[in-house]
Amino acid sequence: MKHIVYIYYIYIKQLSMVMQMNIILSNASNDPIYVQITQQIRSLILNGTLSSGEPLPSIRQLAKDLQISVITTKRAYEELEKEGLIDSVVGKGSFVTGINADFVREQRMKRLEQQMLAVIKEGKALRLSLVEIQQHIQLLYEEGDMDT
Amino acid sequence: MNDIIKLNNVSKQYKLFSIEPLSCTFKQGYITGLIGPNGAGKTTLIKMIMGITRPGTGEITIFGQSQSLQEAEIKQQIGFVSDECHYYEHLSIQSMKNIIAPFYKKWDDNAFSRLLDRFELSPKMKIRSLSKGMKMKLGLAFALSHHADLLIMDEPTAGLDPVFRRELLDLLAEIMLDERKSIVFSTHITTDLDRIADYIAFLHHGRLVFNESKEQIQERYVLVKGPLSLLEAPSVNAVFIGVRESLVGFEGLTDRGHEIAAIVGTSAQLSRPTLEDIMYFTARGGKSHAAAIT
C-alpha cells in the first residue's frame, strides 16, 4: 500500500511539474538555445510559478523532452546555478533554491535595465530623441493604466 | 569525463584515398556526430573503429581496451548499424535473429520484440521484402537488443522518412537518459545533429577539421553577410574560411567569432551558422562565385 501511495505522489508531482514548466524554444530567435532555457526557467522562478525547493527535471530528461543536446541543458542549468536560482545535488538532481524577495527584485531590475537598453538602442537606430522616447513610454504607460 | 573511444595517430592508406594520421576521443554519456561530405572518410573511420578494416598505423582504444587485442569482448558491448544491409536476404527476421542472438551474452529477446513492435516490423517478414528504411529499422533493432553501452551507426538516417527520423532522434534521446551510454553516428543530414548532438567531429578529405562540443563550435564560427566592398580590405578577406560572392553581396564563414564584430564593423550582419553552413564553406574553401556573375 505504501508503494502505491508513493507512486501516486510521484505521479502527482510529475503531473504538476509538467503543467508548471512550459519551455518553448524558438529556432528563429537570435538567442542561443541555452539562453532561451535559462531565461524561461528564471522567469518561472522569479514570478513564483516554480517555488523554493521544487525539483527541476534532470538534465538528461529535459534534453530528451526538448530534443536538444545534453550539453545545452547542462549549460542552461549551470547558468542558473551561477545566478543562485537553482541548486544541483549530485545524485539527487536540481532544485529551486529559497531566494529572498530583495534578490528577486534585484534580478528583475537588472533584466528590466537590459530591456530598457534595448529600447534605447532601437530608438537611436530610428533617430528618436530622448524626449521622444520618454513621451512614447509615458503614452504607453498611461494606456496600460486605463486597461487595468 | 571518460573517453569511450580513443584514436591515437590512426591512419589508413588506400590507392586513391587516405585517412591522415588523426587523434581524437569520443566522450562517454554523449552523442557524437561524425559529419563530412561524401568521401570524407566517415565510413572508413567507423570501419576501423569496428575492426572491419585495420588501420595502417595507430592504436584504437574502446572502453579502455585495445581494439586489436580485445575485439571480441569489446564488441559484446557495441551495437552497430551499418549503412549497408548485411543480413541474409532470403531469411525471415525471426530466423535471422536466431543466427545473431547466440553471439551476444546479453541478448534480450523481449527487448527485440518490443523494438520490432515499435518499428512496425513483424518477425515473419522476409528480409528481402523490406524497404531501405525498414532494413535500417531492423538493423537498429538488432543493435539495441543486447544492452550495448556504445551505439555506433553509419548513416542511420539516410533512407528514412522525416517522421521516423524524428522518432529515431527520440529513441536516441531515450538511450541517453542513462549517462553510461554513448552514441556515435555519421550523417550528412546535419539538421538531425543540430538538434541532439553534443559533440561534432568533422572530417574532410581524410583529415579531422575539428572535434568539439556543438556549443563551442557555435561560438567560434560566425556567418557574415555584407556588401562586397568589405572584402576589398585584405585584413577582412583573410579572416574567412570560405566566401560566396554574388552581385548583391557576400556570405562568408569565419572561425574567429570573438573578434569578427570588431573587424567587419557595423556594415555586416552576423549570424549563427548551421552545421551545414560550416560544412559547405569549409569543404568549398576559398572564394566561390554565385553562377549569376558569369
PDB file of N, CA and C in Angstrom, chain B residues 73-135:
ATOM      1  N   GLU B  73      35.581  -9.091 -26.913  1.00  0.00           N
ATOM      2  CA  GLU B  73      34.975  -8.576 -25.682  1.00  0.00           C
ATOM      3  C   GLU B  73      34.341  -7.213 -25.923  1.00  0.00           C
ATOM      4  N   ILE B  74      35.087  -6.368 -26.637  1.00  0.00           N
ATOM      5  CA  ILE B  74      34.599  -5.012 -26.893  1.00  0.00           C
ATOM      6  C   ILE B  74      33.284  -5.058 -27.652  1.00  0.00           C
ATOM      7  N   LYS B  75      33.213  -5.938 -28.627  1.00  0.00           N
ATOM      8  CA  LYS B  75      32.033  -5.963 -29.492  1.00  0.00           C
ATOM      9  C   LYS B  75      30.780  -6.462 -28.780  1.00  0.00           C
ATOM     10  N   GLN B  76      30.967  -7.178 -27.664  1.00  0.00           N
ATOM     11  CA  GLN B  76      29.803  -7.563 -26.863  1.00  0.00           C
ATOM     12  C   GLN B  76      29.051  -6.325 -26.395  1.00  0.00           C
ATOM     13  N   GLN B  77      29.780  -5.234 -26.233  1.00  0.00           N
ATOM     14  CA  GLN B  77      29.175  -4.026 -25.649  1.00  0.00           C
ATOM     15  C   GLN B  77      28.843  -2.966 -26.682  1.00  0.00           C
ATOM     16  N   ILE B  78      29.019  -3.319 -27.956  1.00  0.00           N
ATOM     17  CA  ILE B  78      28.733  -2.337 -29.012  1.00  0.00           C
ATOM     18  C   ILE B  78      27.514  -2.772 -29.814  1.00  0.00           C
ATOM     19  N   GLY B  79      26.627  -1.831 -30.078  1.00  0.00           N
ATOM     20  CA  GLY B  79      25.562  -2.064 -31.043  1.00  0.00           C
ATOM     21  C   GLY B  79      25.946  -1.340 -32.317  1.00  0.00           C
ATOM     22  N   PHE B  80      25.943  -2.059 -33.429  1.00  0.00           N
ATOM     23  CA  PHE B  80      26.436  -1.450 -34.659  1.00  0.00           C
ATOM     24  C   PHE B  80      25.359  -1.480 -35.737  1.00  0.00           C
ATOM     25  N   VAL B  81      25.151  -0.340 -36.371  1.00  0.00           N
ATOM     26  CA  VAL B  81      24.242  -0.277 -37.513  1.00  0.00           C
ATOM     27  C   VAL B  81      25.056   0.166 -38.716  1.00  0.00           C
ATOM     28  N   SER B  82      25.146  -0.724 -39.700  1.00  0.00           N
ATOM     29  CA  SER B  82      25.943  -0.421 -40.886  1.00  0.00           C
ATOM     30  C   SER B  82      25.094   0.336 -41.901  1.00  0.00           C
ATOM     31  N   ASP B  83      25.752   0.995 -42.832  1.00  0.00           N
ATOM     32  CA  ASP B  83      24.959   1.697 -43.848  1.00  0.00           C
ATOM     33  C   ASP B  83      24.502   0.735 -44.941  1.00  0.00           C
ATOM     34  N   GLU B  84      25.036  -0.482 -44.928  1.00  0.00           N
ATOM     35  CA  GLU B  84      24.563  -1.472 -45.892  1.00  0.00           C
ATOM     36  C   GLU B  84      23.817  -2.555 -45.134  1.00  0.00           C
ATOM     37  N   CYS B  85      22.912  -3.220 -45.849  1.00  0.00           N
ATOM     38  CA  CYS B  85      22.199  -4.326 -45.207  1.00  0.00           C
ATOM     39  C   CYS B  85      23.039  -5.575 -45.382  1.00  0.00           C
ATOM     40  N   HIS B  86      23.587  -6.084 -44.282  1.00  0.00           N
ATOM     41  CA  HIS B  86      24.435  -7.261 -44.409  1.00  0.00           C
ATOM     42  C   HIS B  86      23.757  -8.516 -43.869  1.00  0.00           C
ATOM     43  N   TYR B  87      22.426  -8.502 -43.847  1.00  0.00           N
ATOM     44  CA  TYR B  87      21.705  -9.687 -43.383  1.00  0.00           C
ATOM     45  C   TYR B  87      21.389 -10.592 -44.561  1.00  0.00           C
ATOM     46  N   TYR B  88      21.049 -11.852 -44.248  1.00  0.00           N
ATOM     47  CA  TYR B  88      20.724 -12.790 -45.323  1.00  0.00           C
ATOM     48  C   TYR B  88      19.350 -12.477 -45.873  1.00  0.00           C
ATOM     49  N   GLU B  89      19.333 -12.061 -47.111  1.00  0.00           N
ATOM     50  CA  GLU B  89      18.104 -11.574 -47.734  1.00  0.00           C
ATOM     51  C   GLU B  89      16.984 -12.619 -47.754  1.00  0.00           C
ATOM     52  N   HIS B  90      17.354 -13.901 -47.891  1.00  0.00           N
ATOM     53  CA  HIS B  90      16.315 -14.915 -48.095  1.00  0.00           C
ATOM     54  C   HIS B  90      15.682 -15.373 -46.776  1.00  0.00           C
ATOM     55  N   LEU B  91      16.200 -14.893 -45.642  1.00  0.00           N
ATOM     56  CA  LEU B  91      15.669 -15.337 -44.358  1.00  0.00           C
ATOM     57  C   LEU B  91      14.563 -14.407 -43.859  1.00  0.00           C
ATOM     58  N   SER B  92      13.783 -14.928 -42.930  1.00  0.00           N
ATOM     59  CA  SER B  92      12.818 -14.070 -42.242  1.00  0.00           C
ATOM     60  C   SER B  92      13.545 -13.374 -41.092  1.00  0.00           C
ATOM     61  N   ILE B  93      12.916 -12.340 -40.559  1.00  0.00           N
ATOM     62  CA  ILE B  93      13.533 -11.623 -39.438  1.00  0.00           C
ATOM     63  C   ILE B  93      13.783 -12.580 -38.275  1.00  0.00           C
ATOM     64  N   GLN B  94      12.786 -13.467 -38.036  1.00  0.00           N
ATOM     65  CA  GLN B  94      12.896 -14.428 -36.941  1.00  0.00           C
ATOM     66  C   GLN B  94      14.130 -15.326 -37.116  1.00  0.00           C
ATOM     67  N   SER B  95      14.327 -15.889 -38.308  1.00  0.00           N
ATOM     68  CA  SER B  95      15.458 -16.807 -38.488  1.00  0.00           C
ATOM     69  C   SER B  95      16.774 -16.046 -38.408  1.00  0.00           C
ATOM     70  N   MET B  96      16.760 -14.802 -38.892  1.00  0.00           N
ATOM     71  CA  MET B  96      17.985 -14.014 -38.812  1.00  0.00           C
ATOM     72  C   MET B  96      18.343 -13.760 -37.345  1.00  0.00           C
ATOM     73  N   LYS B  97      17.312 -13.492 -36.553  1.00  0.00           N
ATOM     74  CA  LYS B  97      17.532 -13.264 -35.119  1.00  0.00           C
ATOM     75  C   LYS B  97      18.131 -14.511 -34.473  1.00  0.00           C
ATOM     76  N   ASN B  98      17.626 -15.689 -34.886  1.00  0.00           N
ATOM     77  CA  ASN B  98      18.140 -16.941 -34.304  1.00  0.00           C
ATOM     78  C   ASN B  98      19.621 -17.134 -34.592  1.00  0.00           C
ATOM     79  N   ILE B  99      20.083 -16.541 -35.696  1.00  0.00           N
ATOM     80  CA  ILE B  99      21.508 -16.641 -36.018  1.00  0.00           C
ATOM     81  C   ILE B  99      22.318 -15.634 -35.189  1.00  0.00           C
ATOM     82  N   ILE B 100      21.781 -14.424 -35.085  1.00  0.00           N
ATOM     83  CA  ILE B 100      22.557 -13.351 -34.451  1.00  0.00           C
ATOM     84  C   ILE B 100      22.578 -13.474 -32.927  1.00  0.00           C
ATOM     85  N   ALA B 101      21.419 -13.794 -32.335  1.00  0.00           N
ATOM     86  CA  ALA B 101      21.273 -13.760 -30.873  1.00  0.00           C
ATOM     87  C   ALA B 101      22.370 -14.527 -30.114  1.00  0.00           C
ATOM     88  N   PRO B 102      22.708 -15.757 -30.520  1.00  0.00           N
ATOM     89  CA  PRO B 102      23.674 -16.531 -29.713  1.00  0.00           C
ATOM     90  C   PRO B 102      25.059 -15.888 -29.611  1.00  0.00           C
ATOM     91  N   PHE B 103      25.368 -14.946 -30.512  1.00  0.00           N
ATOM     92  CA  PHE B 103      26.679 -14.298 -30.445  1.00  0.00           C
ATOM     93  C   PHE B 103      26.810 -13.396 -29.222  1.00  0.00           C
ATOM     94  N   TYR B 104      25.661 -12.944 -28.716  1.00  0.00           N
ATOM     95  CA  TYR B 104      25.709 -11.960 -27.638  1.00  0.00           C
ATOM     96  C   TYR B 104      25.342 -12.580 -26.298  1.00  0.00           C
ATOM     97  N   LYS B 105      26.193 -12.355 -25.307  1.00  0.00           N
ATOM     98  CA  LYS B 105      25.948 -12.893 -23.964  1.00  0.00           C
ATOM     99  C   LYS B 105      24.707 -12.259 -23.356  1.00  0.00           C
ATOM    100  N   LYS B 106      24.502 -10.968 -23.661  1.00  0.00           N
ATOM    101  CA  LYS B 106      23.403 -10.257 -23.007  1.00  0.00           C
ATOM    102  C   LYS B 106      22.210 -10.038 -23.935  1.00  0.00           C
ATOM    103  N   TRP B 107      22.039 -10.930 -24.915  1.00  0.00           N
ATOM    104  CA  TRP B 107      20.924 -10.784 -25.849  1.00  0.00           C
ATOM    105  C   TRP B 107      19.600 -10.791 -25.094  1.00  0.00           C
ATOM    106  N   ASP B 108      18.677  -9.908 -25.464  1.00  0.00           N
ATOM    107  CA  ASP B 108      17.409  -9.771 -24.760  1.00  0.00           C
ATOM    108  C   ASP B 108      16.258  -9.895 -25.765  1.00  0.00           C
ATOM    109  N   ASP B 109      15.629 -11.099 -25.745  1.00  0.00           N
ATOM    110  CA  ASP B 109      14.549 -11.368 -26.701  1.00  0.00           C
ATOM    111  C   ASP B 109      13.374 -10.410 -26.540  1.00  0.00           C
ATOM    112  N   ASN B 110      13.067 -10.076 -25.281  1.00  0.00           N
ATOM    113  CA  ASN B 110      11.930  -9.184 -25.046  1.00  0.00           C
ATOM    114  C   ASN B 110      12.180  -7.808 -25.626  1.00  0.00           C
ATOM    115  N   ALA B 111      13.396  -7.318 -25.405  1.00  0.00           N
ATOM    116  CA  ALA B 111      13.741  -6.002 -25.941  1.00  0.00           C
ATOM    117  C   ALA B 111      13.604  -6.016 -27.457  1.00  0.00           C
ATOM    118  N   PHE B 112      14.061  -7.106 -28.061  1.00  0.00           N
ATOM    119  CA  PHE B 112      13.998  -7.211 -29.522  1.00  0.00           C
ATOM    120  C   PHE B 112      12.548  -7.177 -30.011  1.00  0.00           C
ATOM    121  N   SER B 113      11.665  -7.955 -29.357  1.00  0.00           N
ATOM    122  CA  SER B 113      10.253  -7.957 -29.782  1.00  0.00           C
ATOM    123  C   SER B 113       9.626  -6.585 -29.602  1.00  0.00           C
ATOM    124  N   ARG B 114       9.967  -5.921 -28.491  1.00  0.00           N
ATOM    125  CA  ARG B 114       9.406  -4.593 -28.256  1.00  0.00           C
ATOM    126  C   ARG B 114       9.828  -3.626 -29.364  1.00  0.00           C
ATOM    127  N   LEU B 115      11.099  -3.715 -29.756  1.00  0.00           N
ATOM    128  CA  LEU B 115      11.590  -2.817 -30.806  1.00  0.00           C
ATOM    129  C   LEU B 115      10.913  -3.117 -32.145  1.00  0.00           C
ATOM    130  N   LEU B 116      10.750  -4.422 -32.448  1.00  0.00           N
ATOM    131  CA  LEU B 116      10.071  -4.765 -33.704  1.00  0.00           C
ATOM    132  C   LEU B 116       8.662  -4.170 -33.704  1.00  0.00           C
ATOM    133  N   ASP B 117       7.964  -4.299 -32.575  1.00  0.00           N
ATOM    134  CA  ASP B 117       6.624  -3.727 -32.460  1.00  0.00           C
ATOM    135  C   ASP B 117       6.658  -2.234 -32.709  1.00  0.00           C
ATOM    136  N   ARG B 118       7.600  -1.579 -32.049  1.00  0.00           N
ATOM    137  CA  ARG B 118       7.714  -0.134 -32.144  1.00  0.00           C
ATOM    138  C   ARG B 118       8.002   0.302 -33.583  1.00  0.00           C
ATOM    139  N   PHE B 119       8.819  -0.493 -34.275  1.00  0.00           N
ATOM    140  CA  PHE B 119       9.185  -0.138 -35.656  1.00  0.00           C
ATOM    141  C   PHE B 119       8.186  -0.698 -36.671  1.00  0.00           C
ATOM    142  N   GLU B 120       7.122  -1.322 -36.172  1.00  0.00           N
ATOM    143  CA  GLU B 120       6.099  -1.914 -37.038  1.00  0.00           C
ATOM    144  C   GLU B 120       6.677  -2.940 -37.997  1.00  0.00           C
ATOM    145  N   LEU B 121       7.525  -3.805 -37.456  1.00  0.00           N
ATOM    146  CA  LEU B 121       8.060  -4.920 -38.239  1.00  0.00           C
ATOM    147  C   LEU B 121       7.523  -6.220 -37.635  1.00  0.00           C
ATOM    148  N   SER B 122       7.273  -7.204 -38.500  1.00  0.00           N
ATOM    149  CA  SER B 122       6.822  -8.498 -37.986  1.00  0.00           C
ATOM    150  C   SER B 122       7.960  -9.504 -38.147  1.00  0.00           C
ATOM    151  N   PRO B 123       8.141 -10.394 -37.157  1.00  0.00           N
ATOM    152  CA  PRO B 123       9.230 -11.377 -37.244  1.00  0.00           C
ATOM    153  C   PRO B 123       9.094 -12.273 -38.468  1.00  0.00           C
ATOM    154  N   LYS B 124       7.887 -12.360 -39.006  1.00  0.00           N
ATOM    155  CA  LYS B 124       7.677 -13.269 -40.146  1.00  0.00           C
ATOM    156  C   LYS B 124       8.133 -12.656 -41.471  1.00  0.00           C
ATOM    157  N   MET B 125       8.356 -11.350 -41.489  1.00  0.00           N
ATOM    158  CA  MET B 125       8.712 -10.702 -42.759  1.00  0.00           C
ATOM    159  C   MET B 125      10.038 -11.237 -43.289  1.00  0.00           C
ATOM    160  N   LYS B 126      10.075 -11.426 -44.595  1.00  0.00           N
ATOM    161  CA  LYS B 126      11.337 -11.795 -45.243  1.00  0.00           C
ATOM    162  C   LYS B 126      12.198 -10.534 -45.398  1.00  0.00           C
ATOM    163  N   ILE B 127      13.474 -10.675 -45.130  1.00  0.00           N
ATOM    164  CA  ILE B 127      14.350  -9.503 -45.189  1.00  0.00           C
ATOM    165  C   ILE B 127      14.390  -8.914 -46.601  1.00  0.00           C
ATOM    166  N   ARG B 128      14.306  -9.815 -47.592  1.00  0.00           N
ATOM    167  CA  ARG B 128      14.328  -9.371 -48.982  1.00  0.00           C
ATOM    168  C   ARG B 128      13.201  -8.376 -49.272  1.00  0.00           C
ATOM    169  N   SER B 129      12.066  -8.585 -48.630  1.00  0.00           N
ATOM    170  CA  SER B 129      10.884  -7.781 -48.950  1.00  0.00           C
ATOM    171  C   SER B 129      10.888  -6.423 -48.244  1.00  0.00           C
ATOM    172  N   LEU B 130      11.874  -6.161 -47.400  1.00  0.00           N
ATOM    173  CA  LEU B 130      11.875  -4.911 -46.642  1.00  0.00           C
ATOM    174  C   LEU B 130      12.384  -3.745 -47.488  1.00  0.00           C
ATOM    175  N   SER B 131      11.815  -2.585 -47.277  1.00  0.00           N
ATOM    176  CA  SER B 131      12.311  -1.384 -47.955  1.00  0.00           C
ATOM    177  C   SER B 131      13.600  -0.932 -47.267  1.00  0.00           C
ATOM    178  N   LYS B 132      14.256   0.067 -47.860  1.00  0.00           N
ATOM    179  CA  LYS B 132      15.526   0.542 -47.296  1.00  0.00           C
ATOM    180  C   LYS B 132      15.354   1.036 -45.854  1.00  0.00           C
ATOM    181  N   GLY B 133      14.297   1.803 -45.656  1.00  0.00           N
ATOM    182  CA  GLY B 133      14.033   2.326 -44.321  1.00  0.00           C
ATOM    183  C   GLY B 133      13.741   1.220 -43.322  1.00  0.00           C
ATOM    184  N   MET B 134      12.981   0.205 -43.766  1.00  0.00           N
ATOM    185  CA  MET B 134      12.648  -0.903 -42.873  1.00  0.00           C
ATOM    186  C   MET B 134      13.902  -1.701 -42.511  1.00  0.00           C
ATOM    187  N   LYS B 135      14.811  -1.847 -43.484  1.00  0.00           N
ATOM    188  CA  LYS B 135      16.056  -2.558 -43.187  1.00  0.00           C
ATOM    189  C   LYS B 135      16.873  -1.812 -42.141  1.00  0.00           C
TER     190      LYS B 135
END
